CSV table of N, CA and C in Angstrom, one decimal:
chain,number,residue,atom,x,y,z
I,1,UNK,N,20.2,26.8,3.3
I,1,UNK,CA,19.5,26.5,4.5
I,1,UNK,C,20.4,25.4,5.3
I,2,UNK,N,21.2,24.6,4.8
I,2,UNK,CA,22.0,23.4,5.3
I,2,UNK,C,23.0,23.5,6.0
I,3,UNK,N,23.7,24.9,5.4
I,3,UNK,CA,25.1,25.5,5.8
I,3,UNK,C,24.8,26.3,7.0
I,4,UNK,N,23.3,26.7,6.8
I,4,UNK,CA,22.7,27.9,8.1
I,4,UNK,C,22.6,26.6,9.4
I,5,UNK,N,21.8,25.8,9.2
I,5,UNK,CA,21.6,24.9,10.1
I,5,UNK,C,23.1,24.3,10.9
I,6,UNK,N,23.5,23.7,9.7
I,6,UNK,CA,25.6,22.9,10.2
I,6,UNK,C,26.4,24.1,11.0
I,7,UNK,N,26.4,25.2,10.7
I,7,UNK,CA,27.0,26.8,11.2
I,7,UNK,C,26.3,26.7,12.6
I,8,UNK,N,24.8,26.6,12.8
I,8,UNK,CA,24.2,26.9,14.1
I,8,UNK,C,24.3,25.8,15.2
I,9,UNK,N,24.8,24.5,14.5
I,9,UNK,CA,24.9,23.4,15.4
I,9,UNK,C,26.3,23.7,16.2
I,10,UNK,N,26.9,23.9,15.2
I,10,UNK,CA,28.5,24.3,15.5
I,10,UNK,C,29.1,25.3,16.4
I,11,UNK,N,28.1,26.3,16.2
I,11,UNK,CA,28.4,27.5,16.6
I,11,UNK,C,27.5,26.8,18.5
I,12,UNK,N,26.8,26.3,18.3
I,12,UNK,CA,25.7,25.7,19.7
I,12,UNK,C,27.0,25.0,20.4
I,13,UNK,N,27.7,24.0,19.7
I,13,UNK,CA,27.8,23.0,20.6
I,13,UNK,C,29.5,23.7,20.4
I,14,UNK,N,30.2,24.8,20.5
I,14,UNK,CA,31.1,25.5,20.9
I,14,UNK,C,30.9,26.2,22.2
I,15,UNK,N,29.7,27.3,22.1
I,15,UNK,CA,29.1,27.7,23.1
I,15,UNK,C,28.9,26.6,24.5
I,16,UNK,N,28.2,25.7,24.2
I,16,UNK,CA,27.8,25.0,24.7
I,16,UNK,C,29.2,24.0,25.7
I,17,UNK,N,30.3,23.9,25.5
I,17,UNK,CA,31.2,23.0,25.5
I,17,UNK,C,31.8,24.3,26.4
I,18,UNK,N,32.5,25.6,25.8
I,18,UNK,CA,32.8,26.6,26.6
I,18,UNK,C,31.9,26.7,27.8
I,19,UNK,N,30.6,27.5,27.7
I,19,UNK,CA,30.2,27.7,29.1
I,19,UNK,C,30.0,26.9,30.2
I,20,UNK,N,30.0,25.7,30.1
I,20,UNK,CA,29.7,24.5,31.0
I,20,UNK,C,31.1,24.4,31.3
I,21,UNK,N,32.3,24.8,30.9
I,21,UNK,CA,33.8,24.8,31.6
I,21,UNK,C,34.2,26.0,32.4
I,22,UNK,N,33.7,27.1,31.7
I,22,UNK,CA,33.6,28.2,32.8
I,22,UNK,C,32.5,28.2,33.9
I,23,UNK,N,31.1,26.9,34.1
I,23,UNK,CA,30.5,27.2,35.1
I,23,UNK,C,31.1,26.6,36.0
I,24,UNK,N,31.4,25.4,35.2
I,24,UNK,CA,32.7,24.5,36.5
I,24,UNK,C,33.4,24.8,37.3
I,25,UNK,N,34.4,25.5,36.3
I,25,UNK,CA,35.3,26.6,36.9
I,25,UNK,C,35.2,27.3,38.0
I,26,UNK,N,33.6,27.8,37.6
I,26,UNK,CA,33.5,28.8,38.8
I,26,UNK,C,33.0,28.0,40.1
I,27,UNK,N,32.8,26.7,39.9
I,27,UNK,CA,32.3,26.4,41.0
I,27,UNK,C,32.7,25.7,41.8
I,28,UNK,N,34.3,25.4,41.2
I,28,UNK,CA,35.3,25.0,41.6
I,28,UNK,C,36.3,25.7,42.3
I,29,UNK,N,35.9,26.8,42.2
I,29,UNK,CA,37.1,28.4,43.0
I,29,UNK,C,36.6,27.7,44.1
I,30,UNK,N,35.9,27.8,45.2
I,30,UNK,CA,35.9,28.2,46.3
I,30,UNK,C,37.1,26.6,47.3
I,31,UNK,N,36.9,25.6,46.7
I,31,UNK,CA,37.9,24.5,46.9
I,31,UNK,C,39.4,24.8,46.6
I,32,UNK,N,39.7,25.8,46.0
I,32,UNK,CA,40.9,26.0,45.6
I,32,UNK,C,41.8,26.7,46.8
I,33,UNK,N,42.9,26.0,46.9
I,33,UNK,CA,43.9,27.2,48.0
I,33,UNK,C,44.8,27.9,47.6
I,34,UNK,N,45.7,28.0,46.7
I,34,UNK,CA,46.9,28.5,45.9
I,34,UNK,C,45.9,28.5,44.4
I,35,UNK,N,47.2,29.8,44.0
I,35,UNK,CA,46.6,30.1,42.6
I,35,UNK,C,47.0,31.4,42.4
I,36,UNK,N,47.7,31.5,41.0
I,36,UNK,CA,48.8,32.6,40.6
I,36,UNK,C,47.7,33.3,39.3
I,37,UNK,N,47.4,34.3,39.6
I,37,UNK,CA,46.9,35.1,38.3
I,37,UNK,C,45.3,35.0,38.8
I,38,UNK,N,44.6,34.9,37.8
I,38,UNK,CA,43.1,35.0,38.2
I,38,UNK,C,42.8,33.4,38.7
I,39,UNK,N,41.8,33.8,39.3
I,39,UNK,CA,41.0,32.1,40.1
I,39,UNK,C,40.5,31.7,39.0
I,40,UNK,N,39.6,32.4,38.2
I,40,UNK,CA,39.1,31.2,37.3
I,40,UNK,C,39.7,30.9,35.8
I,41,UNK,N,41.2,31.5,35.7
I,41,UNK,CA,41.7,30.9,34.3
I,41,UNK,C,42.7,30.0,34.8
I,42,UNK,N,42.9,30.1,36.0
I,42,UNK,CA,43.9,29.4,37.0
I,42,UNK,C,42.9,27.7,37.1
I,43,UNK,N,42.0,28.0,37.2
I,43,UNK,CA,41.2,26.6,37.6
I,43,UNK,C,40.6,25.7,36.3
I,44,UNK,N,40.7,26.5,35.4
I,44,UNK,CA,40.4,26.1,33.7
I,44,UNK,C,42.1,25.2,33.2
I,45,UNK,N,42.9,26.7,33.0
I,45,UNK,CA,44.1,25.9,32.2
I,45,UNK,C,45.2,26.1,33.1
I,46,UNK,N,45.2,26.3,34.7
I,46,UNK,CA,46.2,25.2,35.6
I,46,UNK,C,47.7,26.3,35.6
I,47,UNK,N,48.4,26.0,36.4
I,47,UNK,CA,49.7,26.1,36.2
I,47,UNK,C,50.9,25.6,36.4
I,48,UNK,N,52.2,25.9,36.5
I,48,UNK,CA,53.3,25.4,36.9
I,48,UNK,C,53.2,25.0,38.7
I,49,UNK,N,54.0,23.3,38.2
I,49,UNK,CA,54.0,23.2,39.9
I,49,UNK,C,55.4,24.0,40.8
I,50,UNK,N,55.3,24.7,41.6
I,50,UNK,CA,56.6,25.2,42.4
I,50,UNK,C,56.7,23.9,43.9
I,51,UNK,N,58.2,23.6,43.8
I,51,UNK,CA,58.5,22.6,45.0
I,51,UNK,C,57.2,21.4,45.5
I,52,UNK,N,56.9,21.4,46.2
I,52,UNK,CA,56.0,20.1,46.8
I,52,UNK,C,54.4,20.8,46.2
I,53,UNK,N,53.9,21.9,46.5
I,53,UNK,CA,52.8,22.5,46.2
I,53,UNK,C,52.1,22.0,45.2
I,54,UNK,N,50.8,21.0,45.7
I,54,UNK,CA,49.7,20.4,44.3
I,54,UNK,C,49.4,21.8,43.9
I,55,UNK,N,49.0,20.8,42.4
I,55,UNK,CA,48.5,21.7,41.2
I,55,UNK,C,47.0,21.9,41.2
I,56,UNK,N,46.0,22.4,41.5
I,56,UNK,CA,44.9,22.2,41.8
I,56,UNK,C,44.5,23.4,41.4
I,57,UNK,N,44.0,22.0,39.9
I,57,UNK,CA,43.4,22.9,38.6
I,57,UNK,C,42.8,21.8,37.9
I,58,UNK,N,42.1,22.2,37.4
I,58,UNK,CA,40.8,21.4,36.6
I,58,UNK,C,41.6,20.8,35.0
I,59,UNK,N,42.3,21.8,34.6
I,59,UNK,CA,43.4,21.4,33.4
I,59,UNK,C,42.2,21.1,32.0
I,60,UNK,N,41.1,22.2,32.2
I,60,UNK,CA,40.4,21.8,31.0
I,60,UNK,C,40.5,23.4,29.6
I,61,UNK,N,41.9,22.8,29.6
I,61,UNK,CA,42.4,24.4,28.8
I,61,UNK,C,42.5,24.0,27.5
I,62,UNK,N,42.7,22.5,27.3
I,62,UNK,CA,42.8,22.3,25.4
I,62,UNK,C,40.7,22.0,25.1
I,63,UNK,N,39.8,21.6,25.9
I,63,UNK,CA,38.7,22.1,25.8
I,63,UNK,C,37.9,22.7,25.7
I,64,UNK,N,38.4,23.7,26.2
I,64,UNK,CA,38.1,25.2,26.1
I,64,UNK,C,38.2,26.2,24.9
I,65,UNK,N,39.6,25.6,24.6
I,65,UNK,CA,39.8,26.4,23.4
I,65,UNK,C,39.2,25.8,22.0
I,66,UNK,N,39.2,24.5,22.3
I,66,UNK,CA,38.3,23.9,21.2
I,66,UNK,C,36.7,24.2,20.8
I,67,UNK,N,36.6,24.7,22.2
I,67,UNK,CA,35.4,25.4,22.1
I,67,UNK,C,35.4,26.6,21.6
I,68,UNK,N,36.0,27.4,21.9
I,68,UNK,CA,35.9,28.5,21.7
I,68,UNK,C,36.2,28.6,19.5
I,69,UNK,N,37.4,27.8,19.5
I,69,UNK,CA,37.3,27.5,18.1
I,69,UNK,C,36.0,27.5,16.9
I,70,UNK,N,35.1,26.0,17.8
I,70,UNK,CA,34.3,25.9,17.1
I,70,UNK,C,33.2,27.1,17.3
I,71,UNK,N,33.1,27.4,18.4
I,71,UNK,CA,32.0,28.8,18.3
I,71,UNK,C,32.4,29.7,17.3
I,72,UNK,N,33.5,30.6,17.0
I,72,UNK,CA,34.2,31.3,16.2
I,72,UNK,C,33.7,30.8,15.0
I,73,UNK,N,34.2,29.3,14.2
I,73,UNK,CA,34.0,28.7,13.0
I,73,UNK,C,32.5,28.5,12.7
I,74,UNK,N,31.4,28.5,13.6
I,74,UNK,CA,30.2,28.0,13.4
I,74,UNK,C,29.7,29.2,13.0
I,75,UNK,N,29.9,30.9,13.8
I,75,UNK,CA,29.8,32.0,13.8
I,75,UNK,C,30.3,32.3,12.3
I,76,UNK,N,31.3,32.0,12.1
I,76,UNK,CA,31.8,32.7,10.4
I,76,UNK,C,30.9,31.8,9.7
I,77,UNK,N,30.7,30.5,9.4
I,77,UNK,CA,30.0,30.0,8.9
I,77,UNK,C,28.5,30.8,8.6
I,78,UNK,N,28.2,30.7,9.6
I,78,UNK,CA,26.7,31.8,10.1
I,78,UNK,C,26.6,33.2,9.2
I,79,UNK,N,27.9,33.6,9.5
I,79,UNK,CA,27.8,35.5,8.8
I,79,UNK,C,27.9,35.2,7.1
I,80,UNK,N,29.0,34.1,6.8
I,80,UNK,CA,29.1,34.0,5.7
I,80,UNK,C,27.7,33.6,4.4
I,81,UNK,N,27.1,32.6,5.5
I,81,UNK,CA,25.8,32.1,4.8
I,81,UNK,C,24.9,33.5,4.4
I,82,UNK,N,24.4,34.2,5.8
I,82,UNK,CA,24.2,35.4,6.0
I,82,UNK,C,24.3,36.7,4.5
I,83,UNK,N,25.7,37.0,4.1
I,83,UNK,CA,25.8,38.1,3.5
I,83,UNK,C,25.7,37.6,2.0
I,84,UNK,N,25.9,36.2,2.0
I,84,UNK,CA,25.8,35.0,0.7
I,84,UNK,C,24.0,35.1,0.3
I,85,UNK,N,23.1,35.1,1.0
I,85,UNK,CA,22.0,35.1,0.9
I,85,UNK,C,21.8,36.4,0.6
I,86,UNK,N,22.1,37.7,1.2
I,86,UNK,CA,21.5,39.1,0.7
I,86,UNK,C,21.7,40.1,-0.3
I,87,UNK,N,23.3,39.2,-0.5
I,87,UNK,CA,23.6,39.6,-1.9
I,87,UNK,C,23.3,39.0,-3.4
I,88,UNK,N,22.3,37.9,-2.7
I,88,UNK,CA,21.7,37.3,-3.9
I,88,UNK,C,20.3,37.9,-4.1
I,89,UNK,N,20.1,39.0,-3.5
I,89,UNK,CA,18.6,39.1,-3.9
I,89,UNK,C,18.5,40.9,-4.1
């Protein structure tokens, strides 16, 4: 029950940490003027400056993935607890 709970926190506050950077994201497109590739991976993890042209991007690309990380890790934690419990019975 401990590892179910620590897995759901983890897996929460991954979730939790990602979508609140993609809502940003998105609600930061419409301010933006330049932008190479998609608007909203462009506005998360940014890109190369060309000549004088600002960079105008949010630059929240190592938080993102840390999110994404822990959702992933909280998730195997979760399955693992999971198949741990129904093979014991």
């Amino acid at each position: 029950m401990k590892r179910t709970v620590i897995g759901g926190f983890i897996m929460l506050g991954g979730l939790f940490t990602t979508l609140t950077i993609i809502v940003v994201a998105a609600l930061y497109i419409p301010s933006m003027n330049s932008w190479s590739g998609s608007q909203l991976w462009y506005a998360i993890f940014g890109g190369k400056q060309y000549a004088n042209e600002s960079v105008e991007s949010l630059f929240l690309g190592f938080p993102f993935v840390v999110g994404l990380l822990l959702s992933i890790l909280g998730l195997v934690i979760l399955v693992m607890e999971y198949f741990d419990k129904s093979f014991l019975k």
